[in-house]
Coordinates of C-alpha atoms in Angstrom, one line a residue:
X30 CA -23.3 -7.5 -19.7
X31 CA -19.6 -7.4 -20.5
X32 CA -18.7 -10.6 -18.6
X33 CA -18.3 -14.0 -20.4
X34 CA -21.3 -16.2 -20.7
X35 CA -22.4 -18.0 -17.5
X36 CA -19.8 -16.1 -15.4
X37 CA -21.3 -14.1 -12.6
X38 CA -19.2 -11.3 -11.0
X39 CA -18.8 -11.9 -7.3
X40 CA -17.6 -9.6 -4.5
X41 CA -16.2 -10.8 -1.2
X42 CA -16.8 -8.4 1.7
X43 CA -15.3 -8.5 5.2
X44 CA -17.0 -6.3 7.8
X45 CA -17.1 -5.8 11.6
X46 CA -20.1 -8.1 11.7
X47 CA -19.8 -10.7 9.0
X48 CA -18.0 -12.2 6.0
X49 CA -20.3 -12.4 2.9
X50 CA -20.4 -12.7 -0.9
X51 CA -22.4 -10.4 -3.1
X52 CA -23.2 -10.6 -6.8
X53 CA -25.0 -8.7 -9.6
X54 CA -26.9 -10.0 -12.6
X55 CA -25.7 -7.1 -14.8
X56 CA -24.3 -3.6 -14.9
X57 CA -27.7 -2.0 -14.4
X58 CA -28.7 -4.3 -11.5
X59 CA -27.4 -3.8 -8.0
X60 CA -24.8 -5.9 -6.1
X61 CA -26.5 -7.6 -3.2
X62 CA -26.2 -10.7 -1.0
X63 CA -28.3 -13.5 -2.4
X64 CA -29.7 -16.5 -0.6
X65 CA -27.4 -19.0 -2.3
X66 CA -24.3 -17.1 -1.5
X67 CA -22.4 -17.7 1.8
X68 CA -22.6 -15.3 4.8
X69 CA -21.2 -15.9 8.2
X70 CA -21.7 -13.6 11.1
X71 CA -18.3 -12.9 12.8
X72 CA -16.6 -10.0 14.5
X73 CA -13.2 -11.7 14.4
X74 CA -12.4 -12.1 10.7
X75 CA -8.9 -11.0 9.8
X76 CA -8.5 -12.1 6.2
X77 CA -10.4 -13.1 3.0
X78 CA -8.8 -14.5 -0.1
X79 CA -9.8 -16.0 -3.5
X80 CA -7.6 -18.5 -5.3
X81 CA -6.0 -17.1 -8.5
X82 CA -8.4 -19.1 -10.7
X83 CA -11.5 -18.3 -8.5
X84 CA -12.2 -22.0 -7.6
X85 CA -11.9 -21.4 -3.9
X86 CA -12.7 -18.7 -1.4
X87 CA -11.0 -18.7 2.1
X88 CA -11.7 -16.6 5.2
X89 CA -10.9 -16.6 8.9
X90 CA -13.5 -16.1 11.5
X91 CA -11.7 -16.2 14.8
X92 CA -12.4 -20.0 15.3
X93 CA -10.9 -21.6 12.2
X94 CA -10.2 -20.9 8.5
X95 CA -12.8 -22.1 6.1
X96 CA -12.2 -22.9 2.4
X97 CA -15.3 -22.8 0.2
X98 CA -15.7 -24.2 -3.3
X99 CA -17.1 -21.6 -5.7
X100 CA -20.3 -22.5 -7.6
X101 CA -19.7 -22.6 -11.4
X102 CA -23.1 -21.4 -12.6
X103 CA -23.8 -18.5 -10.3
X104 CA -26.9 -20.0 -8.9
X105 CA -25.6 -22.9 -6.8
X106 CA -24.3 -23.0 -3.3
X107 CA -20.7 -22.7 -2.1
X108 CA -20.0 -25.9 -0.1
X109 CA -17.2 -26.1 2.5
X110 CA -14.1 -27.7 1.0
X111 CA -12.2 -27.9 4.3
X112 CA -11.8 -26.2 7.7
X113 CA -8.4 -25.5 9.1
X114 CA -7.7 -25.2 12.8
X115 CA -6.1 -21.8 12.7
X116 CA -8.2 -19.5 15.0
X117 CA -5.4 -16.8 15.0
X118 CA -4.8 -16.7 11.3
X119 CA -3.9 -13.2 10.2
X120 CA -3.0 -13.6 6.5
X121 CA -4.2 -16.1 3.9
X122 CA -2.6 -16.8 0.5
X123 CA -3.3 -19.5 -2.1
X124 CA -0.7 -21.1 -4.3
X125 CA -0.7 -20.2 -8.0
X126 CA -3.1 -23.1 -9.0
X127 CA -5.1 -23.0 -5.7
X128 CA -4.0 -26.5 -4.5
X129 CA -2.4 -25.1 -1.3
X130 CA -3.3 -22.5 1.2
X131 CA -0.7 -20.7 3.3
X132 CA -1.7 -19.1 6.6
X133 CA 0.4 -16.7 8.8
X134 CA -0.2 -15.6 12.3
X135 CA 1.7 -13.5 14.8
X136 CA 4.6 -15.4 16.4
X137 CA 4.1 -16.0 20.1
X138 CA 5.9 -17.7 23.0
X139 CA 3.9 -19.6 25.6
X140 CA 4.8 -21.5 28.8
X141 CA 4.1 -24.7 27.1
X142 CA 6.2 -23.7 24.0
X143 CA 9.0 -21.4 25.2
X144 CA 10.7 -21.8 21.8
X145 CA 7.6 -20.6 20.0
X146 CA 5.2 -22.5 17.7
X147 CA 5.4 -22.4 13.9
X148 CA 3.3 -19.5 12.6
X149 CA 3.6 -20.1 8.9
X150 CA 1.7 -23.2 7.7
X151 CA 0.8 -24.7 4.4
X152 CA -2.3 -26.9 3.9
X153 CA -3.4 -29.2 1.1
X154 CA -6.8 -27.7 0.1
X155 CA -8.1 -31.0 -1.3
X156 CA -7.7 -32.8 2.0
X157 CA -7.3 -30.0 4.6
X158 CA -4.0 -31.7 5.7
X159 CA -1.1 -29.7 7.1
X160 CA 1.9 -30.3 4.8
X161 CA 4.4 -27.7 6.0
X162 CA 5.1 -25.6 9.2
X163 CA 7.9 -23.2 10.1
X164 CA 8.6 -20.2 12.3
X165 CA 8.4 -17.0 10.2
X166 CA 8.8 -13.9 12.3
X167 CA 9.0 -11.5 9.4
X168 CA 5.5 -10.1 8.9
X169 CA 6.1 -7.9 5.8
X170 CA 7.8 -10.7 3.8
X171 CA 6.0 -13.7 5.2
X172 CA 4.7 -15.1 1.9
X173 CA 6.6 -18.1 0.5
X174 CA 7.4 -18.3 -3.3
X175 CA 6.0 -20.8 -5.8
X176 CA 6.7 -21.8 -9.4
X177 CA 3.7 -21.3 -11.6
X178 CA 3.0 -25.0 -11.9
X179 CA 3.5 -25.5 -8.1
X180 CA 6.4 -27.9 -8.6
X181 CA 8.7 -25.7 -6.5
X182 CA 8.2 -24.2 -3.1
X183 CA 10.7 -21.8 -1.7
X184 CA 11.3 -19.4 1.2
X185 CA 14.0 -17.6 3.1
X186 CA 15.0 -18.7 6.6
X187 CA 17.8 -17.0 8.5
X188 CA 19.0 -15.3 5.3
X189 CA 19.2 -18.6 3.4
X190 CA 17.0 -19.5 0.5
X191 CA 15.5 -23.0 0.8
X192 CA 13.9 -24.9 -2.1
X193 CA 11.6 -27.8 -2.0
X194 CA 10.8 -29.9 -5.1
X195 CA 7.2 -31.1 -5.2
X196 CA 6.5 -33.9 -7.6
X197 CA 2.9 -33.8 -8.9
X198 CA 0.5 -35.2 -6.3
X199 CA 3.3 -35.8 -3.7
X200 CA 3.3 -33.8 -0.4
X201 CA 6.5 -35.6 0.8
X202 CA 8.5 -33.0 -1.1
X203 CA 7.9 -30.6 1.8
X204 CA 9.8 -32.8 4.2
X205 CA 13.4 -32.0 3.0
X206 CA 15.0 -29.2 1.0
X207 CA 16.4 -30.1 -2.4
X208 CA 18.6 -27.0 -2.9
X209 CA 19.9 -23.9 -1.0
X210 CA 21.4 -20.5 -1.7
X211 CA 23.5 -19.0 1.1
X212 CA 22.8 -15.4 2.0
X213 CA 22.8 -12.9 4.8
X214 CA 20.2 -11.5 7.2
X215 CA 17.6 -9.5 5.3
X216 CA 17.8 -11.6 2.1
X217 CA 14.8 -11.8 -0.1
X218 CA 13.7 -14.4 -2.7
X219 CA 11.2 -14.3 -5.6
X220 CA 10.4 -17.0 -8.1
X221 CA 9.3 -15.6 -11.5
X222 CA 6.0 -16.6 -13.1
X223 CA 5.6 -18.2 -16.5
X224 CA 8.6 -20.4 -17.1
X225 CA 8.8 -23.9 -15.6
X226 CA 11.4 -24.4 -14.2
X227 CA 11.4 -20.7 -13.4
X228 CA 13.9 -17.9 -13.2
X229 CA 14.4 -16.6 -9.7
X230 CA 15.8 -13.5 -8.0
X231 CA 17.8 -13.5 -4.8
X232 CA 18.7 -10.3 -3.1
X233 CA 21.4 -9.8 -0.4
X234 CA 21.7 -6.5 1.5
X235 CA 25.1 -4.9 1.6
X236 CA 27.1 -4.8 4.8
X237 CA 30.3 -3.0 6.0
X238 CA 30.5 -0.7 3.0
X239 CA 29.8 -3.4 0.4
X240 CA 27.0 -2.9 -2.1
X241 CA 23.6 -4.6 -2.0
X242 CA 23.2 -7.2 -4.8
X243 CA 20.4 -9.0 -6.6
X244 CA 21.2 -12.0 -8.7
X245 CA 19.0 -13.9 -11.3
X246 CA 19.3 -17.7 -11.6
X247 CA 17.6 -20.3 -13.8
X248 CA 16.4 -23.1 -11.5
X249 CA 18.0 -25.6 -10.7
X250 CA 21.3 -24.0 -11.7
X251 CA 22.0 -22.1 -8.4
X252 CA 25.8 -22.1 -8.1
X253 CA 27.6 -18.7 -7.7
X254 CA 29.1 -19.0 -11.2
X255 CA 25.7 -19.8 -12.8
X256 CA 24.0 -16.4 -12.4
X257 CA 22.0 -15.2 -15.4
X258 CA 22.2 -11.5 -14.4
X259 CA 23.5 -9.4 -11.5
X260 CA 22.8 -5.9 -10.4
X261 CA 24.5 -4.1 -7.5
X262 CA 23.6 -0.8 -5.8
X263 CA 24.6 1.0 -2.7
X264 CA 21.6 3.0 -1.5
X265 CA 19.2 0.2 -0.6
X266 CA 18.0 -0.6 2.9
X267 CA 15.0 -2.2 1.4
X268 CA 14.1 -3.8 -2.0
X269 CA 10.8 -4.7 -3.6
X270 CA 11.0 -7.2 -6.5
X271 CA 8.4 -7.0 -9.2
X272 CA 8.2 -9.6 -12.1
X273 CA 6.4 -9.1 -15.3
X274 CA 3.7 -11.6 -16.2
X275 CA 5.9 -13.7 -18.4
X276 CA 8.7 -13.9 -15.9
X277 CA 11.2 -12.4 -18.3
X278 CA 11.8 -9.0 -16.7
X279 CA 12.2 -7.9 -13.1
X280 CA 11.9 -4.4 -11.6
X281 CA 13.7 -3.6 -8.3
X282 CA 12.3 -0.7 -6.2
X283 CA 15.1 0.2 -3.8
X284 CA 14.7 2.5 -0.9
X285 CA 16.8 3.9 2.0
X286 CA 15.6 4.5 5.5
X287 CA 17.2 8.0 5.6
X288 CA 17.9 10.5 2.9
X289 CA 21.4 11.8 3.9
X290 CA 20.9 14.9 1.8
X291 CA 18.0 15.9 3.9
X292 CA 15.8 16.5 0.9
X293 CA 13.2 13.9 2.0
X294 CA 12.1 12.5 5.3
X295 CA 11.2 9.3 3.7
X296 CA 14.6 8.5 2.3
X297 CA 15.7 7.8 -1.3
X298 CA 14.1 5.5 -3.8
X299 CA 15.3 4.2 -7.2
X300 CA 14.1 1.8 -9.8
X301 CA 16.4 -0.8 -11.5
X302 CA 15.6 -3.3 -14.3
X303 CA 16.9 -6.8 -14.8
X304 CA 16.2 -9.1 -17.8
X305 CA 16.5 -12.9 -17.9
X306 CA 18.6 -12.4 -21.1
X307 CA 21.3 -10.8 -18.9
X308 CA 20.6 -7.1 -19.4
X309 CA 20.5 -4.7 -16.4
X310 CA 20.0 -0.9 -16.2
X311 CA 18.8 1.9 -13.9
X312 CA 15.4 3.4 -14.8
X313 CA 15.9 7.1 -15.6
X314 CA 13.7 9.5 -13.6
X315 CA 13.5 13.1 -14.7
X316 CA 12.2 14.6 -11.5
X317 CA 13.5 14.6 -7.9
X318 CA 11.5 13.1 -5.1
X319 CA 10.1 9.7 -3.9
X320 CA 9.0 6.9 -6.1
X321 CA 5.3 6.5 -5.3
X322 CA 4.4 3.5 -7.5
X323 CA 5.8 1.0 -10.0
X324 CA 3.5 -1.3 -12.0
X325 CA 4.0 -3.8 -14.8
X326 CA 1.5 -3.9 -17.6
X327 CA -0.1 -7.3 -18.0
X328 CA 1.2 -7.3 -21.5
X329 CA 4.7 -7.7 -19.9
X330 CA 6.3 -5.3 -22.5
X331 CA 6.0 -2.0 -20.6
X332 CA 5.7 -0.6 -17.1
X333 CA 4.7 2.7 -15.5
X334 CA 6.4 4.7 -12.7
X335 CA 4.8 7.4 -10.7
X336 CA 7.5 9.5 -9.0
X337 CA 8.7 12.9 -7.9
X338 CA 7.6 15.6 -5.4
X339 CA 4.0 16.8 -5.8
X340 CA 2.7 17.3 -8.4
X341 CA 4.3 14.0 -9.3
X342 CA 5.2 12.7 -12.8
X343 CA 4.0 9.5 -14.4
X344 CA 5.7 7.8 -17.4
X345 CA 5.4 4.7 -19.4
X346 CA 8.6 2.7 -20.2
X347 CA 9.5 -0.1 -22.6
X348 CA 11.9 -3.0 -21.9
X349 CA 14.8 -0.8 -22.8
X350 CA 13.9 1.5 -20.0
X351 CA 13.1 4.3 -22.6
X352 CA 10.2 6.6 -21.9
X353 CA 7.6 5.9 -24.6
X354 CA 4.9 8.2 -23.1
X355 CA 4.8 10.9 -20.5
X356 CA 1.4 11.3 -18.7
X357 CA 2.5 14.7 -17.4
X358 CA 2.3 15.9 -13.8
X359 CA -0.6 15.7 -11.3
X360 CA -1.6 15.0 -7.7
X361 CA -1.2 11.2 -7.9
X362 CA 0.6 8.4 -6.2
X363 CA -1.0 5.2 -7.6
X364 CA -1.3 3.4 -10.9
X365 CA -3.6 0.5 -11.8
X366 CA -3.6 -1.4 -15.1
X367 CA -6.7 -3.4 -16.0
X368 CA -6.1 -7.1 -16.5
X369 CA -5.6 -6.7 -20.2
X370 CA -3.2 -3.8 -20.0
X371 CA -5.1 -1.6 -22.5
X372 CA -6.5 0.8 -19.8
X373 CA -4.6 2.4 -16.9
X374 CA -5.9 4.4 -14.0
X375 CA -3.6 7.1 -12.4
X376 CA -4.9 8.3 -9.0
X377 CA -4.0 10.2 -5.9
X378 CA -5.2 8.4 -2.8
X379 CA -4.2 8.3 0.8
X380 CA -3.2 11.9 1.8
X381 CA -4.2 13.2 -1.7
X382 CA -7.7 14.4 -2.6
X383 CA -8.7 11.4 -4.8
X384 CA -8.2 12.8 -8.4
X385 CA -8.5 9.9 -10.9
X386 CA -7.5 9.8 -14.6
X387 CA -8.5 6.9 -16.9
X388 CA -6.2 6.4 -19.9
X389 CA -6.4 4.4 -23.2
X390 CA -2.9 2.9 -23.2
X391 CA -2.6 2.0 -26.9
X392 CA -3.9 5.3 -28.1
X393 CA -2.3 7.4 -25.3
X394 CA -5.6 9.2 -24.8
X395 CA -7.4 10.2 -21.6
X396 CA -10.8 8.7 -21.4
X397 CA -12.2 10.2 -18.2
X398 CA -11.4 12.3 -15.1
X399 CA -13.2 11.9 -11.8
X400 CA -12.8 12.4 -8.1
X401 CA -13.0 9.5 -5.7
X402 CA -12.2 11.0 -2.3
X403 CA -11.6 8.8 0.7
X404 CA -10.7 5.8 -1.4
X405 CA -8.7 3.2 0.5
X406 CA -9.2 0.2 -1.9
X407 CA -9.1 0.1 -5.7
X408 CA -9.4 -3.1 -7.8
X409 CA -10.2 -3.8 -11.4
X410 CA -12.8 -6.5 -12.2
X411 CA -11.4 -9.4 -14.3
X412 CA -13.6 -8.2 -17.2
X413 CA -11.3 -5.2 -17.6
X414 CA -14.2 -2.7 -17.8
X415 CA -15.3 -2.2 -14.2
X416 CA -13.5 -1.3 -11.1
X417 CA -14.5 -1.1 -7.4
X418 CA -13.5 1.6 -5.0
X419 CA -14.1 1.4 -1.3
X420 CA -13.7 3.4 1.9
X421 CA -12.7 0.9 4.6
X422 CA -11.7 0.8 8.3
X423 CA -9.4 1.1 10.1
X424 CA -7.9 3.6 7.6
X425 CA -11.1 5.6 7.7
X426 CA -13.9 4.8 10.2
X427 CA -16.6 7.0 8.7
X428 CA -18.5 6.9 5.4
X429 CA -17.5 3.3 4.9
X430 CA -18.9 1.7 1.7
X431 CA -18.1 0.7 -1.9
X432 CA -18.8 1.8 -5.4
X433 CA -18.5 0.1 -8.8
X434 CA -17.6 2.2 -11.8
X435 CA -17.4 1.7 -15.6
X436 CA -14.0 2.9 -17.0
X437 CA -15.9 5.8 -18.7
X438 CA -16.5 7.2 -15.2
X439 CA -20.1 6.1 -15.0
X440 CA -21.2 4.9 -11.5
X441 CA -22.9 1.5 -11.8
X442 CA -23.5 0.7 -8.1
X443 CA -23.2 2.3 -4.7
X444 CA -23.5 0.8 -1.2
X445 CA -23.0 2.9 2.0
X446 CA -22.2 0.8 5.0
X447 CA -24.7 1.0 8.0
X448 CA -23.9 3.3 10.9
X449 CA -22.3 1.4 13.8
X450 CA -20.7 -1.1 11.4
X451 CA -17.3 -0.9 9.6
X452 CA -16.3 -2.3 6.2
X453 CA -12.9 -3.9 6.6
X454 CA -12.1 -5.4 3.2
X455 CA -13.4 -6.1 -0.3
X456 CA -12.1 -8.0 -3.3
X457 CA -13.3 -9.4 -6.6
X458 CA -13.5 -13.1 -7.3
X459 CA -10.6 -14.0 -9.6
X460 CA -10.8 -16.0 -12.9
X461 CA -8.4 -17.9 -15.1
X462 CA -6.9 -16.1 -18.1
X463 CA -9.0 -15.9 -21.2
X464 CA -12.2 -16.2 -19.2
X465 CA -13.2 -12.7 -20.4
X466 CA -12.5 -11.2 -23.9
X467 CA -10.3 -8.1 -24.0
X468 CA -12.7 -5.1 -24.0
X469 CA -13.0 -2.8 -26.9
X470 CA -12.3 0.8 -25.7
X471 CA -14.6 3.6 -26.7
X472 CA -15.1 7.2 -25.7
X473 CA -18.8 6.7 -25.5
X474 CA -20.3 7.7 -22.1
X475 CA -21.7 4.7 -20.3
X476 CA -25.1 5.1 -18.7
X477 CA -24.9 5.1 -14.9
X478 CA -26.7 6.0 -11.7
X479 CA -26.5 9.2 -9.6
X480 CA -24.6 9.0 -6.3
X481 CA -26.5 9.4 -3.1
X482 CA -23.5 11.2 -1.5
X483 CA -23.3 15.0 -1.9
X484 CA -20.6 16.4 -4.1
X485 CA -17.8 18.3 -2.3
X486 CA -17.8 22.0 -2.9
X487 CA -15.1 23.1 -5.5
X488 CA -15.0 26.6 -4.1
X489 CA -11.9 27.7 -2.2
X490 CA -12.3 28.3 1.5
X491 CA -12.1 32.0 2.5
X492 CA -11.6 32.8 6.2
X493 CA -14.4 34.8 7.8
X494 CA -12.3 37.9 8.5
X495 CA -11.3 38.1 4.8
X496 CA -14.9 37.6 3.6
X497 CA -15.9 40.6 5.8
X498 CA -13.0 42.7 4.5
X499 CA -14.1 42.0 0.9
X500 CA -17.6 43.2 1.9
X501 CA -16.2 46.4 3.4
X502 CA -17.0 45.4 7.0
X503 CA -14.8 45.6 10.1
X504 CA -13.9 42.0 11.3
X505 CA -13.6 43.3 14.9
X506 CA -17.2 44.2 15.0
X507 CA -18.6 41.0 13.7
X508 CA -16.1 38.3 14.8
X509 CA -15.9 37.2 18.5
X510 CA -12.5 37.9 20.2
X511 CA -10.3 35.0 21.0
X512 CA -8.9 34.7 24.5
X513 CA -5.3 35.6 24.7
X514 CA -5.3 37.5 21.4
X515 CA -6.0 41.0 20.5
X516 CA -9.3 41.5 18.7
X517 CA -7.7 42.6 15.5
X518 CA -5.1 39.8 15.4
X519 CA -7.3 37.7 13.1
X520 CA -5.1 38.9 10.2
X521 CA -6.8 42.1 9.0
X522 CA -5.0 44.7 7.0
X523 CA -4.8 47.1 10.0
X524 CA -2.4 44.7 11.7
X525 CA 0.3 44.8 9.1
X526 CA 1.8 48.0 10.5
X527 CA 1.9 46.7 14.0
X528 CA 3.4 43.4 13.1
X529 CA 6.2 44.9 11.1
X530 CA 8.8 44.9 13.8
X531 CA 7.7 41.7 15.6
X532 CA 9.9 38.6 15.3
X533 CA 8.5 36.1 12.8
X534 CA 7.6 32.7 14.1
X535 CA 8.0 29.4 12.2
X536 CA 6.2 29.1 8.9
X537 CA 2.8 27.5 9.1
X538 CA 2.1 24.5 6.8
X539 CA -1.2 23.9 5.1
X540 CA -1.4 20.2 4.4
X541 CA -4.3 20.3 2.0
X542 CA -2.7 22.7 -0.4
X543 CA -0.1 20.3 -1.7
X544 CA -1.8 17.0 -1.0
X545 CA 0.2 16.3 2.1
X546 CA 3.6 16.0 0.4
X547 CA 6.3 17.4 2.7
X548 CA 8.7 18.5 0.0
X549 CA 6.1 20.2 -2.2
X550 CA 4.7 22.0 0.9
X551 CA 8.2 23.4 1.4
X552 CA 8.7 24.3 -2.3
X553 CA 5.3 26.0 -2.8
X554 CA 4.1 28.6 -0.3
X555 CA 0.3 28.5 0.4
X556 CA -1.6 31.6 -0.4
X557 CA -2.5 33.7 2.6
X558 CA -6.0 34.6 1.4
X559 CA -7.4 31.2 0.4
X560 CA -7.0 27.7 1.6
X561 CA -8.5 24.9 -0.4
X562 CA -10.5 22.4 1.6
X563 CA -10.8 19.0 0.0
X564 CA -14.1 17.1 -0.1
X565 CA -12.5 14.5 2.1
X566 CA -11.8 17.0 4.8
X567 CA -15.1 18.6 4.5
X568 CA -17.0 15.3 4.8
X569 CA -15.0 14.2 7.8
X570 CA -15.5 17.5 9.5
X571 CA -19.3 17.4 9.0
X572 CA -19.7 13.9 10.1
X573 CA -17.6 14.3 13.3
X574 CA -19.5 17.5 14.2
X575 CA -22.8 15.5 14.0
X576 CA -21.6 12.9 16.4
X577 CA -19.3 14.9 18.7
X578 CA -20.6 18.4 18.7
X579 CA -18.6 19.4 21.8
X580 CA -15.3 18.1 20.8
X581 CA -12.9 19.4 18.2
X582 CA -13.0 17.3 15.0
X583 CA -9.9 15.2 14.4
X584 CA -8.4 14.2 11.1
X585 CA -8.2 10.5 10.2
X586 CA -5.1 8.7 11.6
X587 CA -3.3 8.6 8.3
X588 CA -3.7 12.4 8.0
X589 CA -2.5 12.9 11.6
X590 CA 0.5 10.7 10.8
X591 CA 1.2 12.6 7.6
X592 CA 0.9 15.9 9.4
X593 CA 3.3 14.7 12.1
X594 CA 5.8 13.5 9.4
X595 CA 5.5 16.8 7.6
X596 CA 6.1 18.8 10.8
X597 CA 9.1 16.6 11.6
X598 CA 10.4 17.1 8.1
X599 CA 10.3 20.9 8.5
X600 CA 11.7 20.8 12.0
X601 CA 14.6 18.5 11.4
X602 CA 16.7 20.8 9.3
X603 CA 16.2 23.6 11.9
X604 CA 17.0 21.3 14.8
X605 CA 20.1 19.9 13.0
X606 CA 21.2 23.5 12.4
X607 CA 20.7 24.3 16.1
X608 CA 22.6 21.2 17.1
X609 CA 25.5 22.1 14.8
X610 CA 25.6 25.6 16.3
X611 CA 25.5 24.2 19.9
X612 CA 28.2 21.5 19.3
X613 CA 31.2 22.1 21.7
X614 CA 34.7 22.5 20.4
X615 CA 36.4 19.2 19.6
X616 CA 38.7 19.8 22.5
X617 CA 35.9 20.5 25.0
X618 CA 35.4 18.1 27.8
X619 CA 32.6 15.5 27.4
X620 CA 32.1 15.9 23.7
X621 CA 32.3 12.2 23.0
X622 CA 30.0 11.4 25.8
X623 CA 27.3 14.0 24.7
X624 CA 27.6 12.8 21.1
X625 CA 27.1 9.2 22.2
X626 CA 24.1 10.1 24.3
X627 CA 22.6 12.0 21.4
X628 CA 23.0 9.0 19.1
X629 CA 21.4 6.7 21.7
X630 CA 18.4 9.0 22.0
X631 CA 18.0 9.1 18.2
X632 CA 18.1 5.3 17.9
X633 CA 15.8 4.9 20.9
X634 CA 13.3 7.3 19.3
X635 CA 13.3 5.3 16.1
X636 CA 12.7 2.1 18.0
X637 CA 9.8 3.8 19.9
X638 CA 8.3 4.8 16.6
X639 CA 8.6 1.3 15.3
X640 CA 6.9 -0.1 18.4
X641 CA 4.0 2.2 17.8
X642 CA 3.8 1.2 14.2
X643 CA 3.8 -2.5 15.1
X644 CA 1.0 -1.9 17.6
X645 CA -1.1 -0.3 14.9
X646 CA -0.3 -3.1 12.5
X647 CA -1.2 -5.7 15.1
X648 CA -4.7 -4.0 15.4
X649 CA -5.2 -4.7 11.7
X650 CA -4.4 -1.3 10.3
X651 CA -2.8 -1.2 6.8
X652 CA 0.5 0.7 6.9
X653 CA 2.2 2.7 4.2
X654 CA 5.2 1.3 2.3
X655 CA 7.7 3.6 4.1
X656 CA 6.2 2.6 7.5
X657 CA 6.6 -1.1 6.6
X658 CA 10.2 -0.4 5.6
X659 CA 10.8 1.4 8.9
X660 CA 9.6 -1.7 10.8
X661 CA 12.1 -3.9 8.9
X662 CA 14.9 -1.7 10.2
X663 CA 14.2 -2.7 13.8
X664 CA 16.9 -5.4 14.0
X665 CA 19.6 -3.1 12.7
X666 CA 18.5 -0.3 15.2
X667 CA 18.7 -2.8 18.1
X668 CA 22.2 -3.8 17.0
X669 CA 23.2 -0.2 16.7
X670 CA 21.8 0.6 20.2
X671 CA 23.6 -2.4 21.7
X672 CA 26.9 -1.3 20.1
X673 CA 26.5 2.3 21.4
X674 CA 25.8 1.1 24.9
X675 CA 28.8 -1.2 24.9
X676 CA 31.2 1.3 23.4
X677 CA 33.5 3.3 25.8

């Protein structure tokens, strides 16, 4: 067993029927629920969460939030540390040392409280006492920020950064702010780890033609003339701030809502670097397209970026933003370092078929390649050798379950969730640093088990009429006619002559050919003879046919959304061209009015899309980064719509 002595790996699972903990006694023994581990039957759990050091486990059950104390030897019970009266808790998050638990729930107005009740609350875990409460309407950026030693608590309210000094053992520090930084609507704050007092980053979005700006400070020196570093940029409707583990370097992933060049439906992304020594630079990207993923190595001296139209590129950078290794191109959009930074997994999940590459980072060697279709959750175990993958709802409602792998690609454990139930969430128990030794990487194949699930066929799909043609048979004789179509219109060679003079319709897109990437679907034409069917699509089709034989199988929601986005991406340039051709002469009557109405319809459509996304989010569905960014633009769209309606 690779884990440290007396440390038993534990998995927390949240399903449609219960919250429970599972464990395993070793890599060759199965994960299972044991009698000493907690299990509570509930259909209303929204969140599960381990403290960073693994001392506590918290979960919601629709009645309250329970915090359990973890057993230390793996054989004891998990007693209840405290119960918090938050029946509607949607998110849970522990402070860095696990002494406080933050809860967030949807903001609501009632008859008794027309001004609304605080929906972001902080509790002292030792006593279960509420120590802080405030209204926080922003769901995507709800989490407050802490210093590593929990001596500073900070958050943004109304565009202003508020800081609370918390002397050790004193909760009175939450009562009044100690310092502030003025900002504007949409500002973001992030305290860096490591240093105490910490460095911190404060981002202000640009307005009225001014650039957006991110400034670094060293707490408590927060005056405008006390900045450590400053980085400005124009194309940034949204910024994600990523600190390295030491708190000495910060990566900024900036994105715009709309790509004005029309090259991408998802807008533009860029990566910038800021150092606490004062250095700043833009991270060079050698391929056009979106930035799919940015991750720091736990070693804090290098980071990886996955970017570009499919097949995307992946590259490793040093602190000078120089490329020190190029992983090449492939169908991937995710990167995961193990806790020690000596292994990295590059994967293509979501709308991609699930290709996974495991790399030895120091030696720059590929260790394994495997395919993990339908993966919605990926997480390394703290021992740095195992990882768990899961298929969860509501992202996918069929074939739910989880698997545990060794980094060599060997399958160690597999559990398929019972029919009629859904697996909603899964995560490893966390441990303090240095609990596990850094694993020694070898190319030796680890012994594993065989999966109970059938492997997806690697053969390319060939339409029936083409198979018959290859066999020298007439498709019209063997294939049934389709109502409304001529019998030979299935695409046989005899139709080429008849179709020569017919007007050509819009080009048909095949989503599975390019992994669902809109731009690569445009750049690379799918072959007419063969269409590759991924294992994910084949499995979904088979399962749905078993349960609904008389209805047409539907793709999962994320595939439907991707297809809709892709179709919109292809249609927009054509629609824009038509609109340009149909625009009246500048001197024509009513031009201003029609242009205004068009803008109002466009903004109203965006607001309608945001409303639908928020509805899906409210049902517990995990949204993509670009969808969360779109939700954050709601306020600006409302202001724009109001201005349009008030203008003459």
